[in-house]
Short mmCIF file of C-alpha atoms and ligand atoms in Angstrom, two decimals:
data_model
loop_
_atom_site.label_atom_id
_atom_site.label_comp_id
_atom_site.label_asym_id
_atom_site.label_seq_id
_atom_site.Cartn_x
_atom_site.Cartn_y
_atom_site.Cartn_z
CA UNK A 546 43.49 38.53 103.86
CA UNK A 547 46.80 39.02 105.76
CA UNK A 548 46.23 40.17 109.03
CA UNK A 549 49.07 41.64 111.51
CA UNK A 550 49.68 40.10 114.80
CA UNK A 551 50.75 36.41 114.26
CA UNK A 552 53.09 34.88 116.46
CA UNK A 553 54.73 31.96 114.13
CA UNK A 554 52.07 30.69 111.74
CA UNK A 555 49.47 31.08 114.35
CA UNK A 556 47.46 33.85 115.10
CA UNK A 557 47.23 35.96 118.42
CA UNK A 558 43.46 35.64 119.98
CA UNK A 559 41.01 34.21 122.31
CA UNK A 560 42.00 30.39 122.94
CA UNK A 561 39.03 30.47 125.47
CA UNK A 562 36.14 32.01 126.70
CA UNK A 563 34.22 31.98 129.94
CA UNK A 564 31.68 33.54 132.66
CA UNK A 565 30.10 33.48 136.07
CA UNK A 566 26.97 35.44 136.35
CA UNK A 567 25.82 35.28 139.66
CA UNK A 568 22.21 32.78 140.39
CA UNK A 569 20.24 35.77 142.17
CA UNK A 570 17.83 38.15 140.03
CA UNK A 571 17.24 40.98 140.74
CA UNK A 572 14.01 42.65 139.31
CA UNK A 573 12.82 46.45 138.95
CA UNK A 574 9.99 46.02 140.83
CA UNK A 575 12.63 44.88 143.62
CA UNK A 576 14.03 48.14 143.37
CA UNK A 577 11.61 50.05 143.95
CA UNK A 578 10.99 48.53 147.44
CA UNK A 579 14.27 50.25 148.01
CA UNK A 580 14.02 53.92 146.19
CA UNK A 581 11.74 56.07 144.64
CA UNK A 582 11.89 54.15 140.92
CA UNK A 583 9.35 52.23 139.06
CA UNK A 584 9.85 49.46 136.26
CA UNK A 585 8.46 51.58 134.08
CA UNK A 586 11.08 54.69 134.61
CA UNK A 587 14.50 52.29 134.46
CA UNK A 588 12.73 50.28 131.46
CA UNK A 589 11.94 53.31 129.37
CA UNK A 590 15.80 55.50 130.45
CA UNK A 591 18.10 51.93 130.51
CA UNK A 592 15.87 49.23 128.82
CA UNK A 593 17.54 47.31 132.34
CA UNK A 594 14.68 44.43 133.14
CA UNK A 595 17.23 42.00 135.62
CA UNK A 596 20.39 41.80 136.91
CA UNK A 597 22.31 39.59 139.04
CA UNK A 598 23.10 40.25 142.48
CA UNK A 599 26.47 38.40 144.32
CA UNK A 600 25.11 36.34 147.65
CA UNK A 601 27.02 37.61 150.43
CA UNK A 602 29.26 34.93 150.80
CA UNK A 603 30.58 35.56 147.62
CA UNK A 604 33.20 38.20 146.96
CA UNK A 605 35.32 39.48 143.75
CA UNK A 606 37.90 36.89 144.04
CA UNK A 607 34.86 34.34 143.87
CA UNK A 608 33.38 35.52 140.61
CA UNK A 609 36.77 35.89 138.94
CA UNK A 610 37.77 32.37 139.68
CA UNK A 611 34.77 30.99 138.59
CA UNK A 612 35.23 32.62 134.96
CA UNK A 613 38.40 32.16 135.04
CA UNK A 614 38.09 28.43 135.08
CA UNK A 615 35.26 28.12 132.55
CA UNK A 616 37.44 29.83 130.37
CA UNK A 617 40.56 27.48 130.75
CA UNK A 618 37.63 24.38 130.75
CA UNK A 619 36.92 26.06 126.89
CA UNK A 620 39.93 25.68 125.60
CA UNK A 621 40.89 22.31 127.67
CA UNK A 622 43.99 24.06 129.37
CA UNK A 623 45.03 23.48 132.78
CA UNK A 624 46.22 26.16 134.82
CA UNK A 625 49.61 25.55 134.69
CA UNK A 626 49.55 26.71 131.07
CA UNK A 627 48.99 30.16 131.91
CA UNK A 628 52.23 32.68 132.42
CA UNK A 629 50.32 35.72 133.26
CA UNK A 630 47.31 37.13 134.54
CA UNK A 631 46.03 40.71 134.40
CA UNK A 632 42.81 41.16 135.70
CA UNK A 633 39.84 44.45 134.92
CA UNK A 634 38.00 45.36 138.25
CA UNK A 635 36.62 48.57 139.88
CA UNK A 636 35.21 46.41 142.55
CA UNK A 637 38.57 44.52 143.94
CA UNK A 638 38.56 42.06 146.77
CA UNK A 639 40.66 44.35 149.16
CA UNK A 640 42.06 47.54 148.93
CA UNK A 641 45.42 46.27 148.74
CA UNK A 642 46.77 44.16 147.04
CA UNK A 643 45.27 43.49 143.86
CA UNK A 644 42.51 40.72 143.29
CA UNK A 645 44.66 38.90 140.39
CA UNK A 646 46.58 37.93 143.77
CA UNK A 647 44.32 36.31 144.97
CA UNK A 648 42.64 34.44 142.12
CA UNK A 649 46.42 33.04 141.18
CA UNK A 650 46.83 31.64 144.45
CA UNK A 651 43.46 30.24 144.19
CA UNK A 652 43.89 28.89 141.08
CA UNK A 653 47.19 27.13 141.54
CA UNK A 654 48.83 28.24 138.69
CA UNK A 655 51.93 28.88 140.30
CA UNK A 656 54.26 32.25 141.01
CA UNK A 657 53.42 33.83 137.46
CA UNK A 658 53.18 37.61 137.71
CA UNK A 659 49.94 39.17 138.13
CA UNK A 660 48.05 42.84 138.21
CA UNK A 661 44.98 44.34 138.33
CA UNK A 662 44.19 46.97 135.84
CA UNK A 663 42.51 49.01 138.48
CA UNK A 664 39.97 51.91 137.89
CA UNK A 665 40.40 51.30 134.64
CA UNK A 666 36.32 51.65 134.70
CA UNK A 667 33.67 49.74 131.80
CA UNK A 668 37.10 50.00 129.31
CA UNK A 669 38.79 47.75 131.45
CA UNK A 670 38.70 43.98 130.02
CA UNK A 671 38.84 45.26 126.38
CA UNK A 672 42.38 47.51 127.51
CA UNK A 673 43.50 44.33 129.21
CA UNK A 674 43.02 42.43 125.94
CA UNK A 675 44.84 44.83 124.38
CA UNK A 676 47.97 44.14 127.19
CA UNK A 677 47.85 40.48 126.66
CA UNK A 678 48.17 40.47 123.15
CA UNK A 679 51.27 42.54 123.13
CA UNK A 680 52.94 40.69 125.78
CA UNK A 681 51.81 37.17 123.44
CA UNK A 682 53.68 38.96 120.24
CA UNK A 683 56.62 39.59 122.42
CA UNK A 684 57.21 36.28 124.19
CA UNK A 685 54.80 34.09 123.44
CA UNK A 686 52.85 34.48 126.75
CA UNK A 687 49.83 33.09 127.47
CA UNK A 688 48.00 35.30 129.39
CA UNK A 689 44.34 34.86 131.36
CA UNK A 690 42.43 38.17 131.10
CA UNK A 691 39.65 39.15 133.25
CA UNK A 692 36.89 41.40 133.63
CA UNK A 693 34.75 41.50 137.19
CA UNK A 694 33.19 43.89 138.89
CA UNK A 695 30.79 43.32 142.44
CA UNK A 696 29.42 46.89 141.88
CA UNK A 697 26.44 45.78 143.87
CA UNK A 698 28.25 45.80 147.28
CA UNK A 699 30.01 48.50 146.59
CA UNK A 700 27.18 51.48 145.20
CA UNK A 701 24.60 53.08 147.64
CA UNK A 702 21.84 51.32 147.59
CA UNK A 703 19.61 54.50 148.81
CA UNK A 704 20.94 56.34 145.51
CA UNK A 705 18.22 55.76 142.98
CA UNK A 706 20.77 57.64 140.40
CA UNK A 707 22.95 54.54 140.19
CA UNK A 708 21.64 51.90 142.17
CA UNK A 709 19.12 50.57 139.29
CA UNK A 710 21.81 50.71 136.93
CA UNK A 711 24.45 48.20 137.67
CA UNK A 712 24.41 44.04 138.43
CA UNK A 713 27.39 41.79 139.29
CA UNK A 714 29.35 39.43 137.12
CA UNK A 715 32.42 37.83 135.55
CA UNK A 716 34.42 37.58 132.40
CA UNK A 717 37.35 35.72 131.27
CA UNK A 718 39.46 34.97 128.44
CA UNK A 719 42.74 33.53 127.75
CA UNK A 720 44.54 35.04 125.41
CA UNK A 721 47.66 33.19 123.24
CA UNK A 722 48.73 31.96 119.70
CA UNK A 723 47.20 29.01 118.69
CA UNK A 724 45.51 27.51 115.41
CA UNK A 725 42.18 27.87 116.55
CA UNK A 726 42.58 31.56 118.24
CA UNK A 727 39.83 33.88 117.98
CA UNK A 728 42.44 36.60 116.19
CA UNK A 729 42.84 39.58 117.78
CA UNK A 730 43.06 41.72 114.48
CA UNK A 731 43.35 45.15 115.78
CA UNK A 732 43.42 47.28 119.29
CA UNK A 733 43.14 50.41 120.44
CA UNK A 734 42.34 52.57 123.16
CA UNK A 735 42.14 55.85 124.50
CA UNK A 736 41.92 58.13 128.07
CA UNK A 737 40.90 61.69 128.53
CA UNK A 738 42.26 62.12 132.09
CA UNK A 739 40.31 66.08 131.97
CA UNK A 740 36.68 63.88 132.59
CA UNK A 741 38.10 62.03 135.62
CA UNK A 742 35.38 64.02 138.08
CA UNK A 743 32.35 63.57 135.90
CA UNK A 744 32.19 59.42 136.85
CA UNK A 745 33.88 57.54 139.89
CA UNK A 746 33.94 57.17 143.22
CA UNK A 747 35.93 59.55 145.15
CA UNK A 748 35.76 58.72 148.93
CA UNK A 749 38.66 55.96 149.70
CA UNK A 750 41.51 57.57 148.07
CA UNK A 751 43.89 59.93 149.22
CA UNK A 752 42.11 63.00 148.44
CA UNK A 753 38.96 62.03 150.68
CA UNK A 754 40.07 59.40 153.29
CA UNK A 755 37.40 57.39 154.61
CA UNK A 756 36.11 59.04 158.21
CA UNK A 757 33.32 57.43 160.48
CA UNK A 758 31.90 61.18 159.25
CA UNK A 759 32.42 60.44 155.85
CA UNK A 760 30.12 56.88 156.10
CA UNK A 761 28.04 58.77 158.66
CA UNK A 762 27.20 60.86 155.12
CA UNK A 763 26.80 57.68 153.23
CA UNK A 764 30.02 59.46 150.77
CA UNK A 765 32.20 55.99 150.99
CA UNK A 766 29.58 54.48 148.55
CA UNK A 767 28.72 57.86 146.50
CA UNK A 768 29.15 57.17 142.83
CA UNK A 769 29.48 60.58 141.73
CA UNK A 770 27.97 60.54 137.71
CA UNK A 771 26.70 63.01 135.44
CA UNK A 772 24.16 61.52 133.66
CA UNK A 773 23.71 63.15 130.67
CA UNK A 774 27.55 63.93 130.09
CA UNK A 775 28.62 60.35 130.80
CA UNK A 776 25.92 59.14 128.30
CA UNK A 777 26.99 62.14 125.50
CA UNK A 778 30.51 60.90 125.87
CA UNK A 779 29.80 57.01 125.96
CA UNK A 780 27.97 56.97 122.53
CA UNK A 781 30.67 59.73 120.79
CA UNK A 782 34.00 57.61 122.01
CA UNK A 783 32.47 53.96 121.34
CA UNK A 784 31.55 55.17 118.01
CA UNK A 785 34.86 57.04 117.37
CA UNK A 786 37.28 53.94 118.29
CA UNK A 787 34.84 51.48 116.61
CA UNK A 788 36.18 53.48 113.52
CA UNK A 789 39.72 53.62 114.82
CA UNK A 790 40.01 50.22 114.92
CA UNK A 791 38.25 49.24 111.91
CA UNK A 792 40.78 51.90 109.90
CA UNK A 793 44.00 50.64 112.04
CA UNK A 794 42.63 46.87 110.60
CA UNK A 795 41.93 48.17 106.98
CA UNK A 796 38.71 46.96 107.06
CA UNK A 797 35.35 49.08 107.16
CA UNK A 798 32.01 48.79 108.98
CA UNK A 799 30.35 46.61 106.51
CA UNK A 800 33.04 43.61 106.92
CA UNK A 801 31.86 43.54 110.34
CA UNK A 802 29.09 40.58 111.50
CA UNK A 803 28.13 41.80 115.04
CA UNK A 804 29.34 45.02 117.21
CA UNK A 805 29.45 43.48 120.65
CA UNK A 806 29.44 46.93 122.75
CA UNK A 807 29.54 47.65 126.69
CA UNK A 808 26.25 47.21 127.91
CA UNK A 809 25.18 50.74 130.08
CA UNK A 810 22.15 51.51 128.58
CA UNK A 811 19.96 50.44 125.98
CA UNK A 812 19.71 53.91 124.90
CA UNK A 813 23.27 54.42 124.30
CA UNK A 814 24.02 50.71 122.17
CA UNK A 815 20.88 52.19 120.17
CA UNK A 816 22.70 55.62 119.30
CA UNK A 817 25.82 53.96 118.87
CA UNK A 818 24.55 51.60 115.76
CA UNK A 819 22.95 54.95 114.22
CA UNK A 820 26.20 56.80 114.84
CA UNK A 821 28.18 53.69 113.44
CA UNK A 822 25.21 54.00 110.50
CA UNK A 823 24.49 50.16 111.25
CA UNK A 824 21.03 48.11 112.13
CA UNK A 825 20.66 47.76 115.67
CA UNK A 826 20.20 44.12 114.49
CA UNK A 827 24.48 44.00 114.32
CA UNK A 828 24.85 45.31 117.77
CA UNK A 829 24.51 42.62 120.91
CA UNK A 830 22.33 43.80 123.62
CA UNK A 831 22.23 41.79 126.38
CA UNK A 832 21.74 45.20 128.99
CA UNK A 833 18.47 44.55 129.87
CA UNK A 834 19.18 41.09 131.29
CA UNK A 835 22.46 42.42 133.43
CA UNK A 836 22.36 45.55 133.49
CA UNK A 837 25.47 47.23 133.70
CA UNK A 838 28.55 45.28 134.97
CA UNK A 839 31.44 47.23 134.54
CA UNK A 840 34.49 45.35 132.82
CA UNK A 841 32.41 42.27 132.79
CA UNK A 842 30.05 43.43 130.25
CA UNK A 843 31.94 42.69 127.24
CA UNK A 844 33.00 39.49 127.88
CA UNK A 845 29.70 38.25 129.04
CA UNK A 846 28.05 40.04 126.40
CA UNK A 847 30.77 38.17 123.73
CA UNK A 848 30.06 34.58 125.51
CA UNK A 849 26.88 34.87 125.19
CA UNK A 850 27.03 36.24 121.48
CA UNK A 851 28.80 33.37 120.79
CA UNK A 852 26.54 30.61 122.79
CA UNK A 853 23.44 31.82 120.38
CA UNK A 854 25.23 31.26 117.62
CA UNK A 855 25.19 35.04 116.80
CA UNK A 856 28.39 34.28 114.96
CA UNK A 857 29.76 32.14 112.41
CA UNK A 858 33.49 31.29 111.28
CA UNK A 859 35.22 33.94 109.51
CA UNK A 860 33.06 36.76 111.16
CA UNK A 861 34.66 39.93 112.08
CA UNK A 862 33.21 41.07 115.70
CA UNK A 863 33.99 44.52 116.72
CA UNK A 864 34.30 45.69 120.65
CA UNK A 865 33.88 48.43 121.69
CA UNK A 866 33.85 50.33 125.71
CA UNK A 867 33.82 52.79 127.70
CA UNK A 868 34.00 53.75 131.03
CA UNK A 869 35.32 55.65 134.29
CA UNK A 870 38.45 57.91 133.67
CA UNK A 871 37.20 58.21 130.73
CA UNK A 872 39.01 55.56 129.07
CA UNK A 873 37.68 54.22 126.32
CA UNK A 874 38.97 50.68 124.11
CA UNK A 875 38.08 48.67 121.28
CA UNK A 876 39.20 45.34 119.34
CA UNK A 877 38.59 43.60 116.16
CA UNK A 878 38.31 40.11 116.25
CA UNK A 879 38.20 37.66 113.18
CA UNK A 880 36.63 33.95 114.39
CA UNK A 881 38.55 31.30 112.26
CA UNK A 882 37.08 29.06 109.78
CA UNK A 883 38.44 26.47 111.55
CA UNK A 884 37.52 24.64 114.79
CA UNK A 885 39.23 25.97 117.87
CA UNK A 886 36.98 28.71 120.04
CA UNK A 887 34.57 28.58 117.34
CA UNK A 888 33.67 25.19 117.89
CA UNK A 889 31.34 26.50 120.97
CA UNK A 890 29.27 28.37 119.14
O1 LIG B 2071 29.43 52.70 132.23
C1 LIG B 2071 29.21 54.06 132.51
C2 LIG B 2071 28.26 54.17 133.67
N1 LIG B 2071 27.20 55.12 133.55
C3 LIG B 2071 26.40 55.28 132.47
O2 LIG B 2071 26.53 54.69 131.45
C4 LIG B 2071 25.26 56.27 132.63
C5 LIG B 2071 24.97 57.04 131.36
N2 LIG B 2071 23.76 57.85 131.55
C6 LIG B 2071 22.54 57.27 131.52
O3 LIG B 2071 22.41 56.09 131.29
C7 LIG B 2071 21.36 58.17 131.76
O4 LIG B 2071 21.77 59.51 131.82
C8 LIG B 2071 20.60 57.82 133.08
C9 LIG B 2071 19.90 56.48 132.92
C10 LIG B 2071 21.56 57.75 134.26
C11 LIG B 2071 19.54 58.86 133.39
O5 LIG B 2071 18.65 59.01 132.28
P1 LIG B 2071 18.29 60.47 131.75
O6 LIG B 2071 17.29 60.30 130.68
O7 LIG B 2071 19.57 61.14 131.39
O8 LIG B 2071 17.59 61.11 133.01
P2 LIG B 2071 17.93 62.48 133.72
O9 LIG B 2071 19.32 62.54 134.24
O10 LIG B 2071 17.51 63.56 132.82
O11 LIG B 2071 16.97 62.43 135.00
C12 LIG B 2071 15.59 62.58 134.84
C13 LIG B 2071 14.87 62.48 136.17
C14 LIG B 2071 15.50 63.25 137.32
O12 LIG B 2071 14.44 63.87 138.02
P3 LIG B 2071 14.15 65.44 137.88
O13 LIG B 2071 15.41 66.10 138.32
O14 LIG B 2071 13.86 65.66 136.42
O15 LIG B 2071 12.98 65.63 138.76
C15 LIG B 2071 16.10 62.19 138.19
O16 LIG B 2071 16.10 62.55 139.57
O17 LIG B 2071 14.83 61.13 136.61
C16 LIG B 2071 15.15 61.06 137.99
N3 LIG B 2071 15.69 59.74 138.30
C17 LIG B 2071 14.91 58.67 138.56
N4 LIG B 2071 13.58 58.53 138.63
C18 LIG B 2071 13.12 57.30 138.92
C19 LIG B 2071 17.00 59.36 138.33
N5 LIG B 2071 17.09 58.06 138.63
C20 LIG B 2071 15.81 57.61 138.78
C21 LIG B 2071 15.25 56.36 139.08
N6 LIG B 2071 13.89 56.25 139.13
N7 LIG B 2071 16.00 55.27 139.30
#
């Protein structure tokens, strides 16, 4: 088949892959030391066993620099090869300026231009791959793409409604035209600005300034979230631009090997493969391991796809996220029959 997006005779994709997950565990039962929860309650709502908590001498900037040298180390590129970066967090290092600053400095790859895609919520990394693909079509870029979140520092640990729910990691991929590129068939990706209140984190901003009152109230690390909503609207929109992307790609569910989804919930992955009418077997779930890690998720959930050798050259793979805003994102990849990326596996 024929696929769009080539840049010369190679295709536009994933050159490299890579991750940091953070060495501390973090168990239910340690939760509930903390809040009224149980094992039993986050296994049976989440399916959420573990996740990984950052030690306190690591920060943002930390985790994103660690993935984003594995993933240069998996392709055997040096820094200096890289032209951009544009980097997924809702956790950043500081306030301002963004934390792709400070993981280019860090990783010496010279004055190359840089961004975060900010509040760009669970949708993040899969947008971003989206970006870098568009700016490899139009000049041949090769651009390092990175999903991290440190949610742990951030959230209320007092807030049993969230607290359980998230872990800490890092994601990276570089993104270019090469022989062995993981193609980046399709992409696509949507917002509906109208559900910006329903998930976040107001205090900070303009609109609510942090006050000594304000932390006095514990409202500077209030994730605001409704539940049931955010979990209604997760399953609909994955499921919806799985299909948009499959149809923008001419393809159809049954072409596709594994759906590698952001991991929220066990609950939600579960409705998503009936909505998408597919086993649960074709969906990754890696959730109850990390929990949920914002932009991170797919990426680490991908990696690790890949390291179990839960897919073989020529597969199709199908993201798909969601998150904060809402936005939401998916992309078709196609691995290549020959060595390159695939070669990990
Ligand atoms: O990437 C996007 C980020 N967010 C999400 O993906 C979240 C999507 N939503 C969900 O995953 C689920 O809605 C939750 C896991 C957050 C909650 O599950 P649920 O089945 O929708 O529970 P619920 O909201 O109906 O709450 C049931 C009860 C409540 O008690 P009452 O009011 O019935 O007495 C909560 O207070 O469970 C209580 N509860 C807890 N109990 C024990 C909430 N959190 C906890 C907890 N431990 N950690």
């Amino acid at each position: 088949m024929d696929w769009p997006g080539k840049r010369g005779s190679h295709p536009i994709g994933l050159l490299g892959l890579g991750i940091h997950l953070p060495e501390r565990v973090m168990t239910n039962d340690e939760w509930a030391e903390y809040v009224d929860t149980s094992d039993e309650w986050i296994v049976e709502r989440t399916g959420i066993r573990t996740r990984r908590i950052a030690g306190r001498e690591e920060s943002t900037a930390d985790l994103a620099l660690a993935a984003a040298q594995a993933a240069l180390a998996d392709c055997a590129l040096e820094p200096a090869d890289i032209d951009e970066i544009v980097l997924a967090t809702d956790t950043p290092e500081v306030f301002i300026p963004d934390t792709a600053a400070y993981v280019q400095a860090r990783l010496g790859v010279g004055h190359i231009p840089c961004y975060d895609l900010a509040g760009s919520g669970c949708a993040g990394f899969v947008l971003a791959l989206d970006i870098a693909r568009s700016r490899t079509l139009a000049d041949g870029r090769r651009v390092l793409v990175i999903g991290v979140e440190l949610l742990t520092r951030l959230m209320d640990w007092q807030d049993r409604n969230t607290c359980v729910l998230f872990g800490d990691a890092a994601g990276a991929a570089v993104v270019g035209a090469g022989p062995g590129a993981v193609e980046i068939v399709a992409a696509t990706a949507g917002t509906d600005g109208s559900k910006s209140d329903i998930l976040g984190v107001e205090a900070g901003g303009t609109r609510l300034p942090i006050t000594v009152e304000r932390v006095q109230q514990g409202l500077h690390k209030l994730v605001v979230m409704e539940g049931r909503e955010v979990f209604r609207e997760a399953v609909g929109r994955m499921s919806q631009v799985s299909l948009q992307v499959l149809e923008k790609a001419g393809v159809s569910m049954d072409d596709v090997a594994l759906v590698v989804p952001h991991q929220a919930n066990l609950r939600i992955l579960n409705a998503v493969a009936r909505r998408l009418d597919i086993p649960e077997a074709r969906v990754f779930m890696n959730v109850q391991e990390y929990g949920n890690t914002g932009s991170a998720s797919v990426p680490v959930a991908l990696w690790e796809a890949r390291d179990q050798g839960r897919i073989k050259p020529g597969d199709l793979v199908l993201l798909t996220a969601f998150g904060a805003g809402f936005h939401w994102a998916a992309a078709l990849l196609r691995f290549q029959e020959s060595p390159g990326i695939d070669s990990g596996c």
